[in-house]
Short mmCIF file of C-alpha atoms in Angstrom, two decimals:
data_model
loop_
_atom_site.label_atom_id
_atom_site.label_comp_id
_atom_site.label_asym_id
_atom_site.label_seq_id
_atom_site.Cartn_x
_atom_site.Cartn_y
_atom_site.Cartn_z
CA UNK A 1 -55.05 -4.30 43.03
CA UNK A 2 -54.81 -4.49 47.23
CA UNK A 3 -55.17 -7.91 46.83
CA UNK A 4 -51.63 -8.60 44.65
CA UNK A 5 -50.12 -6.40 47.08
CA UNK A 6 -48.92 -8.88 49.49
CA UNK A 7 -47.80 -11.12 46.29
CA UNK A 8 -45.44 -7.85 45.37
CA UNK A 9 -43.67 -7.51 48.74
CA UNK A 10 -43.33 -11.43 49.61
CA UNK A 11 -41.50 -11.34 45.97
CA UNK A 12 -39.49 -8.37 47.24
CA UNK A 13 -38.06 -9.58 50.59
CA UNK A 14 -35.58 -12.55 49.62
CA UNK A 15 -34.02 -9.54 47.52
CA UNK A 16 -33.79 -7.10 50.23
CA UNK A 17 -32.06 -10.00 52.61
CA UNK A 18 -29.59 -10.74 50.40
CA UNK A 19 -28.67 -7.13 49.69
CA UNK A 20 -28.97 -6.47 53.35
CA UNK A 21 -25.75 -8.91 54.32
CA UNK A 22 -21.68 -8.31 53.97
CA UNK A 23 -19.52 -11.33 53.69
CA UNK A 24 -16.25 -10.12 54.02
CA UNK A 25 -13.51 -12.84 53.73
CA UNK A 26 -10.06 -11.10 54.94
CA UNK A 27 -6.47 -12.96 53.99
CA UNK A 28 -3.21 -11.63 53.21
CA UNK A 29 0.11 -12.09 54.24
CA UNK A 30 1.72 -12.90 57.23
CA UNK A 31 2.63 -9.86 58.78
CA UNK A 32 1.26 -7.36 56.13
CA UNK A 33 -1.38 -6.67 58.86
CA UNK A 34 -4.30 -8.77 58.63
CA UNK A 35 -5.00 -8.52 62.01
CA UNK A 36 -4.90 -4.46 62.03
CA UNK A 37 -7.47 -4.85 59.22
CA UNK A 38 -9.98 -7.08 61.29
CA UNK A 39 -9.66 -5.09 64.12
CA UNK A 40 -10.54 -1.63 61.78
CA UNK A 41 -13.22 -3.80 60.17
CA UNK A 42 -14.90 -4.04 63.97
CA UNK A 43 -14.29 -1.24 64.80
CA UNK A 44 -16.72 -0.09 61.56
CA UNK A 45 -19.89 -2.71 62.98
CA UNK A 46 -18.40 -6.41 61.31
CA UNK A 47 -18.82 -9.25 63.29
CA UNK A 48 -14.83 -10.33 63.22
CA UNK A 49 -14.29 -14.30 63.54
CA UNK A 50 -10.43 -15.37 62.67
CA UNK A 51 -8.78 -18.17 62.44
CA UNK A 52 -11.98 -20.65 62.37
CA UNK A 53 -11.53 -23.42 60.70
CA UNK A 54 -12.21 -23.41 57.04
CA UNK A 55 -15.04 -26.43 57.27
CA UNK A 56 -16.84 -24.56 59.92
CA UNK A 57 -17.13 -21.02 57.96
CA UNK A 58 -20.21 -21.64 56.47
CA UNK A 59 -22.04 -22.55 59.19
CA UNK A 60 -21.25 -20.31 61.31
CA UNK A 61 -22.02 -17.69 59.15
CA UNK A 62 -25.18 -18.98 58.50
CA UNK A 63 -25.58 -19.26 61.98
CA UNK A 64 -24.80 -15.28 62.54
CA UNK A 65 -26.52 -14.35 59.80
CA UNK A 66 -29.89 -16.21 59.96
CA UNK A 67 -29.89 -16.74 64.33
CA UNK A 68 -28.08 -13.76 65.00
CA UNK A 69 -29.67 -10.65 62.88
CA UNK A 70 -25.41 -10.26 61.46
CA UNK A 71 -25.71 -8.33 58.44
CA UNK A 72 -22.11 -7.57 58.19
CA UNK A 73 -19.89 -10.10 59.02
CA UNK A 74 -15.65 -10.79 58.05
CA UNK A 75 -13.91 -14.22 58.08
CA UNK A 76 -10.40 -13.89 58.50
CA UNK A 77 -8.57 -16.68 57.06
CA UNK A 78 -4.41 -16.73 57.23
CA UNK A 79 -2.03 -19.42 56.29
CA UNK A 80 -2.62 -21.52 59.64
CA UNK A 81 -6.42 -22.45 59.15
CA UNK A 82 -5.05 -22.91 54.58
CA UNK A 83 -2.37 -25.68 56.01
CA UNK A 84 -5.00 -27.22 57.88
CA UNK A 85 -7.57 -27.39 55.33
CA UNK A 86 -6.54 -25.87 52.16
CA UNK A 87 -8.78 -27.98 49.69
CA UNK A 88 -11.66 -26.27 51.49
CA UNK A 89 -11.43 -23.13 50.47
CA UNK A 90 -12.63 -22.89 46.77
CA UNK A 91 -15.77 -24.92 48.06
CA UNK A 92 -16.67 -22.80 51.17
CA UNK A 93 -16.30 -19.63 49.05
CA UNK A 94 -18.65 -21.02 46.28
CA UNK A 95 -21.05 -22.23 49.39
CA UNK A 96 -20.99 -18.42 50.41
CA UNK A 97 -21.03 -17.34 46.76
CA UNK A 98 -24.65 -19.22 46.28
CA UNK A 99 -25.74 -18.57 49.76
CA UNK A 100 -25.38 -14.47 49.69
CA UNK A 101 -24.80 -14.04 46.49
CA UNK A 102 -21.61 -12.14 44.22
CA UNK A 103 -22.61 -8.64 45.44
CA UNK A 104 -22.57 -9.70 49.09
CA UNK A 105 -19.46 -11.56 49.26
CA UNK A 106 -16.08 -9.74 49.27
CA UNK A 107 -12.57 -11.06 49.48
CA UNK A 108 -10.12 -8.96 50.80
CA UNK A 109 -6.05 -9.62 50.70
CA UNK A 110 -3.84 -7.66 52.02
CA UNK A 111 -0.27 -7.66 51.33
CA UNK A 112 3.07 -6.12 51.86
CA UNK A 113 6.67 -6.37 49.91
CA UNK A 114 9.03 -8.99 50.49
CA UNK A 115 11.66 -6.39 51.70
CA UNK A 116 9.12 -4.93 54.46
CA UNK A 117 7.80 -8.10 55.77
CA UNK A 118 11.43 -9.00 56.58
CA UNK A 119 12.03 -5.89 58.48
CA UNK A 120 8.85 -5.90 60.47
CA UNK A 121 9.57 -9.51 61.65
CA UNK A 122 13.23 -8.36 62.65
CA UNK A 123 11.45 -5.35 64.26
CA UNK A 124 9.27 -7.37 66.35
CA UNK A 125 11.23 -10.68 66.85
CA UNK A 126 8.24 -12.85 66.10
CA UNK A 127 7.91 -15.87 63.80
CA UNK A 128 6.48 -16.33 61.32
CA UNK A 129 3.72 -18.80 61.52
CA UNK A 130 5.38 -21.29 58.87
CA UNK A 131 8.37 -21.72 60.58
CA UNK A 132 6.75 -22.78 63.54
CA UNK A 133 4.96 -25.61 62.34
CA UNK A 134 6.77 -29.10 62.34
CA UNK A 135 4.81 -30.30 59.03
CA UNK A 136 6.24 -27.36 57.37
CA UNK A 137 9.92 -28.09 55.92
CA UNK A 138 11.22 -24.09 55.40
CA UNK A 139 14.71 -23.05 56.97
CA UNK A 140 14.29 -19.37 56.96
CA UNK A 141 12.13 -16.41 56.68
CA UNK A 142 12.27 -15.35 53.11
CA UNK A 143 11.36 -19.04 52.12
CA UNK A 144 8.61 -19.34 54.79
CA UNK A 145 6.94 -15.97 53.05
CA UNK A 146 7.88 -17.32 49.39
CA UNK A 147 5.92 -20.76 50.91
CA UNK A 148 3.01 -18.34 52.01
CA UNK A 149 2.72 -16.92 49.22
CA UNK A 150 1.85 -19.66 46.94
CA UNK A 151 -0.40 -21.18 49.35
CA UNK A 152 -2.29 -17.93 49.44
CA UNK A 153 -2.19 -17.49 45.46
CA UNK A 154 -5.83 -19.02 45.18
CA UNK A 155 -7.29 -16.01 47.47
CA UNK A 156 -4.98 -13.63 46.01
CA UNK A 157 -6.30 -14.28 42.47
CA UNK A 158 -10.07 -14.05 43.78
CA UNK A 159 -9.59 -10.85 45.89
CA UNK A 160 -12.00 -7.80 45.05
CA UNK A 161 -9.99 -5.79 46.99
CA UNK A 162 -5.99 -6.01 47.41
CA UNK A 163 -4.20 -3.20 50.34
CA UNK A 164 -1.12 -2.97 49.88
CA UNK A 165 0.39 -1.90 53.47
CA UNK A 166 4.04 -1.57 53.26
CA UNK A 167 4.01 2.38 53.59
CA UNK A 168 0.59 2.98 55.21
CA UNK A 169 0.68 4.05 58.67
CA UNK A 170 -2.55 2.65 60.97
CA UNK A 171 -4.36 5.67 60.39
CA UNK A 172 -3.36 5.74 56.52
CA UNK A 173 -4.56 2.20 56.73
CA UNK A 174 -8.08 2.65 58.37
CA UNK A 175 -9.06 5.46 56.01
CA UNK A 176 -7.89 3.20 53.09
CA UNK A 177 -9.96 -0.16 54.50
CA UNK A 178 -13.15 2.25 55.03
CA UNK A 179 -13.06 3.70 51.16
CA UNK A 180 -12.33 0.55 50.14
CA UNK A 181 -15.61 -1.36 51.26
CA UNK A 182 -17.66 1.58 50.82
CA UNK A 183 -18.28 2.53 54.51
CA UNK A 184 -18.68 6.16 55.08
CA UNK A 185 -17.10 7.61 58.06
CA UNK A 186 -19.56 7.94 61.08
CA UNK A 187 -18.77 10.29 64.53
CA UNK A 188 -21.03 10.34 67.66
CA UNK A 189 -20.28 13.36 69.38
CA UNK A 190 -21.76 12.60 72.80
CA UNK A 191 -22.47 16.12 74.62
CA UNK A 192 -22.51 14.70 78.34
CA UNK A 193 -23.67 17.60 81.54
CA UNK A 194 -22.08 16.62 84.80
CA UNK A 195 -21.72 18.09 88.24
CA UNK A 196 -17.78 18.69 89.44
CA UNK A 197 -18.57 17.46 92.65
CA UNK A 198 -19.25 14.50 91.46
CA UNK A 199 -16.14 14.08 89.33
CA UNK A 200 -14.74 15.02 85.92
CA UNK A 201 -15.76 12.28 83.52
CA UNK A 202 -12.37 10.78 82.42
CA UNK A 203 -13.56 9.83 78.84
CA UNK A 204 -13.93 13.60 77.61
CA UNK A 205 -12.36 15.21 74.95
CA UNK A 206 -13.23 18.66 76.02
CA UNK A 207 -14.26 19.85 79.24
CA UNK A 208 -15.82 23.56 79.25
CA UNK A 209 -16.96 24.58 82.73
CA UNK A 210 -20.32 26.68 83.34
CA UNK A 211 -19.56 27.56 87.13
CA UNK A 212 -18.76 31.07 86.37
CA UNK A 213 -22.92 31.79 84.92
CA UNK A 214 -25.21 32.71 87.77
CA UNK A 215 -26.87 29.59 89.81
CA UNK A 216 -30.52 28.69 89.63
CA UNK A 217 -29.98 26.84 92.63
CA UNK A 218 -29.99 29.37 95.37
CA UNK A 219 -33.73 30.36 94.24
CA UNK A 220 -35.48 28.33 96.45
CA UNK A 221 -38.35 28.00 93.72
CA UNK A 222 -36.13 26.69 90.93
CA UNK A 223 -33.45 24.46 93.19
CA UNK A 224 -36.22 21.23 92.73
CA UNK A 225 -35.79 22.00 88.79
CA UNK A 226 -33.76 21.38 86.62
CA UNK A 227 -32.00 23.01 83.17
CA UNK A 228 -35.06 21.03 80.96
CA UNK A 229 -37.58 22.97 82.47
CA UNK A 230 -39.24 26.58 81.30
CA UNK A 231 -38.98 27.98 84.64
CA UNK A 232 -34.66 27.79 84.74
CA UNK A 233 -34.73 28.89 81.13
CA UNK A 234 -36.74 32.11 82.31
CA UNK A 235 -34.26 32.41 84.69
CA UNK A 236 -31.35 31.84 82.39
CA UNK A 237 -32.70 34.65 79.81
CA UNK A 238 -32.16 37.81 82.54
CA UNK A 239 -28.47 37.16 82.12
CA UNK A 240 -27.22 37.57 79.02
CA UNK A 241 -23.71 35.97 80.17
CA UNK A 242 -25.21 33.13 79.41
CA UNK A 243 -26.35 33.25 75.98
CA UNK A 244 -22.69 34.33 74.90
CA UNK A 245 -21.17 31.19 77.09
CA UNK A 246 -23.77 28.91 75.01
CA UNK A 247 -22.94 30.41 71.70
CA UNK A 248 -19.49 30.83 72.12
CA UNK A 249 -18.86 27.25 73.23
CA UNK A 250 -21.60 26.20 69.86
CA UNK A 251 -19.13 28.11 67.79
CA UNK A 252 -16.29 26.40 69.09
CA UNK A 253 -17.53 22.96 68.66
CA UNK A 254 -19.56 23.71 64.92
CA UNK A 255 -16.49 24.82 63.89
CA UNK A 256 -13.72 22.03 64.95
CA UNK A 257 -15.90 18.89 65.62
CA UNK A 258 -15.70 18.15 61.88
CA UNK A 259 -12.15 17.87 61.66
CA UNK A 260 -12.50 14.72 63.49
CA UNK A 261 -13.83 13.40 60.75
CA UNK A 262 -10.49 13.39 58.77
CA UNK A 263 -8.80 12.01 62.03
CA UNK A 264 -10.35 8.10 62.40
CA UNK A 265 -12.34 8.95 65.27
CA UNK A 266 -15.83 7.02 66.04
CA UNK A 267 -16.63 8.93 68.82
CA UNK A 268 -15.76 12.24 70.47
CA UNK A 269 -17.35 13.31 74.19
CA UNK A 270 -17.97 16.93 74.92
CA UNK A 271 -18.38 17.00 78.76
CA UNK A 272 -20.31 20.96 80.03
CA UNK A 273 -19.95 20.81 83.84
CA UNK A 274 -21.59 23.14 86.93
CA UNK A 275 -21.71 22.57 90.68
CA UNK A 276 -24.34 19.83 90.51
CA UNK A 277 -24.72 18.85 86.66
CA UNK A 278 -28.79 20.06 87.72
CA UNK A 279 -29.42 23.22 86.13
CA UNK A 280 -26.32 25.35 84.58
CA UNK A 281 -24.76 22.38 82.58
CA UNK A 282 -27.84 20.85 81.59
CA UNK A 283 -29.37 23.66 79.97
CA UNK A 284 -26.34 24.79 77.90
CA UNK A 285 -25.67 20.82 76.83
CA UNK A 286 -29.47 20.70 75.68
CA UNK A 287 -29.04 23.82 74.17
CA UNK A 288 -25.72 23.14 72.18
CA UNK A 289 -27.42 19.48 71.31
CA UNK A 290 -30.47 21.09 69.56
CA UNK A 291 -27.70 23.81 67.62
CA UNK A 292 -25.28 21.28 66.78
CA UNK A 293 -27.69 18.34 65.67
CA UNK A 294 -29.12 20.97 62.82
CA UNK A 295 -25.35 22.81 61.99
CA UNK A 296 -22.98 19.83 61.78
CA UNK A 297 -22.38 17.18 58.65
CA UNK A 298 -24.23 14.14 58.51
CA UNK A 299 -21.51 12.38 59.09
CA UNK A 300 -21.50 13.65 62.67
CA UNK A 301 -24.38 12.50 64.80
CA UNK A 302 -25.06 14.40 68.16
CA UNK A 303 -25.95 12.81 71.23
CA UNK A 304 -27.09 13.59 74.59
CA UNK A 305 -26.63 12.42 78.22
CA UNK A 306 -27.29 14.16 81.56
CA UNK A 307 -24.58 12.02 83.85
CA UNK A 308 -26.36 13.35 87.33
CA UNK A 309 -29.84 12.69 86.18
CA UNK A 310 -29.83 10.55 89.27
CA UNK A 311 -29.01 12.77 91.64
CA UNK A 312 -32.05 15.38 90.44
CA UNK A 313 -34.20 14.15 92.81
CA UNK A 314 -31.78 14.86 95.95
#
């Protein structure tokens, strides 16, 4: 039997590449908010390429996906790179289609009524792509969408997945692009210790400041440690100030930090400060990172970082 083993797994891995990879092909509308989707779409880990030509797509995929270790990757294709090339299209998706196979490759269209696309053009004074090409023989806005809109039907009819944005707001929008493709929402909560006198990192959502607990630092024994080691958490144990800071702050955080999970967050940065960022704030981050990592969802994933670390040695 150990000798069919390798047999089993070489059979196994062309399966597990193709399952590994996302094609996501995004088209839609002038104006419906294309681009807003390809940004939300990087901002969830696709490699974003728009407006490549139509006879490059599948080589440049390939290219990404084979070369550059891409497993998730979205094409955006509007009306511009269609005008240029639109016979191209039903063979590059059928390239893709054999390449990555039906369960890997998505199309994704996104739309918006007639009535809305007007008013966001007369909102933002921009034109629409249509009218500003010479080939393109349309007088006016409503027949430059009308236009778009039959030059898109081919995608349109293929889509998998059709957003409709003319009441979505951007956040309505990203929560409705993530269910749609089956991405689950993921939060890093980076818990960050840093010494004031070194500045107040400007990235941080919260700030709670540890000055007030007693200081390790004027015991001439425990100044060259630091809050990782035994000896400061000996220390740390006589007061009992301390424990309530920690666990009051860990109640804090255990109980809010999920709501930032229904708020289209990626990442949220709890900053703990002392004098130094040595001692006080690096034992109650360490100590709020072990607490949290075990209390909050898995959809929140703690993380650590001691900004001074370079200054320890000082």
């Amino acid at each position: 039997m150990s000798a069919k083993q390798p047999e089993a797994e070489t059979l196994q891995q062309p399966n597990s590449k193709v399952l590994a990879v996302e094609v996501l092909i995004v088209s839609g509308r002038s104006g419906s908010g294309k681009t807003s989707v390809l940004n939300i779409l990087e901002d969830l880990g696709y490699y974003v390429i728009d407006n490549m030509p139509l006879s490059l797509l599948s080589a440049a995929a390939e290219k990404l996906i084979e070369d550059g270790d891409i497993k998730k990757l979205a094409l955006g294709v509007d009306i511009r790179t269609l005008q240029a090339d639109s016979s191209s299209f039903k063979n590059i998706y059928e390239q893709l289609l054999t390449a990555y196979g039906a369960n890997s490759v998505k199309i994704l269209y996104v739309t918006a009524q007639e009535s809305v696309l007007v008013a966001r053009y007369a909102a933002t004074r921009r034109v629409h792509p249509l009218m500003a090409m010479s080939s393109c023989d349309v007088k006016n806005l409503p027949s430059a969408i009308k236009k778009e809109t039959e030059a898109l039907q081919l995608i349109a009819s293929k889509a998998d997945i059709t957003i409709d944005t003319s009441t979505l707001n951007i956040h309505q929008l990203k929560e409705l692009v993530r269910e749609s493709i089956g991405v689950d929402n993921k939060i890093t909560v980076n818990l960050l210790s840093f010494g004031f006198k070194f500045g107040v990192p400007i990235d941080a959502d919260f700030i709670f400041d540890v000055r007030i607990l007693p200081n390790p630092h004027w015991n001439p024994e425990l100044r060259v440690k630091t809050g990782q080691d035994a000896e400061v958490a000996e220390f740390f144990a006589e007061f009992p100030e301390v424990d309530e800071m920690q666990q009051d702050i860990y109640q804090f955080l255990n109980r809010w930090l999920p709501e930032f999970l229904h708020n289209n967050r990626h990442t949220v940065t709890v900053a703990i400060g002392c004098t130094g960022g040595k001692h006080r704030s690096v034992f109650i981050t360490e100590k709020l990172h072990a607490r949290l990592s075990q209390s909050l969802p898995s959809e929140l994933k703690a993380m650590i970082k001691h900004r001074e670390k370079l200054h320890w040695g000082h």
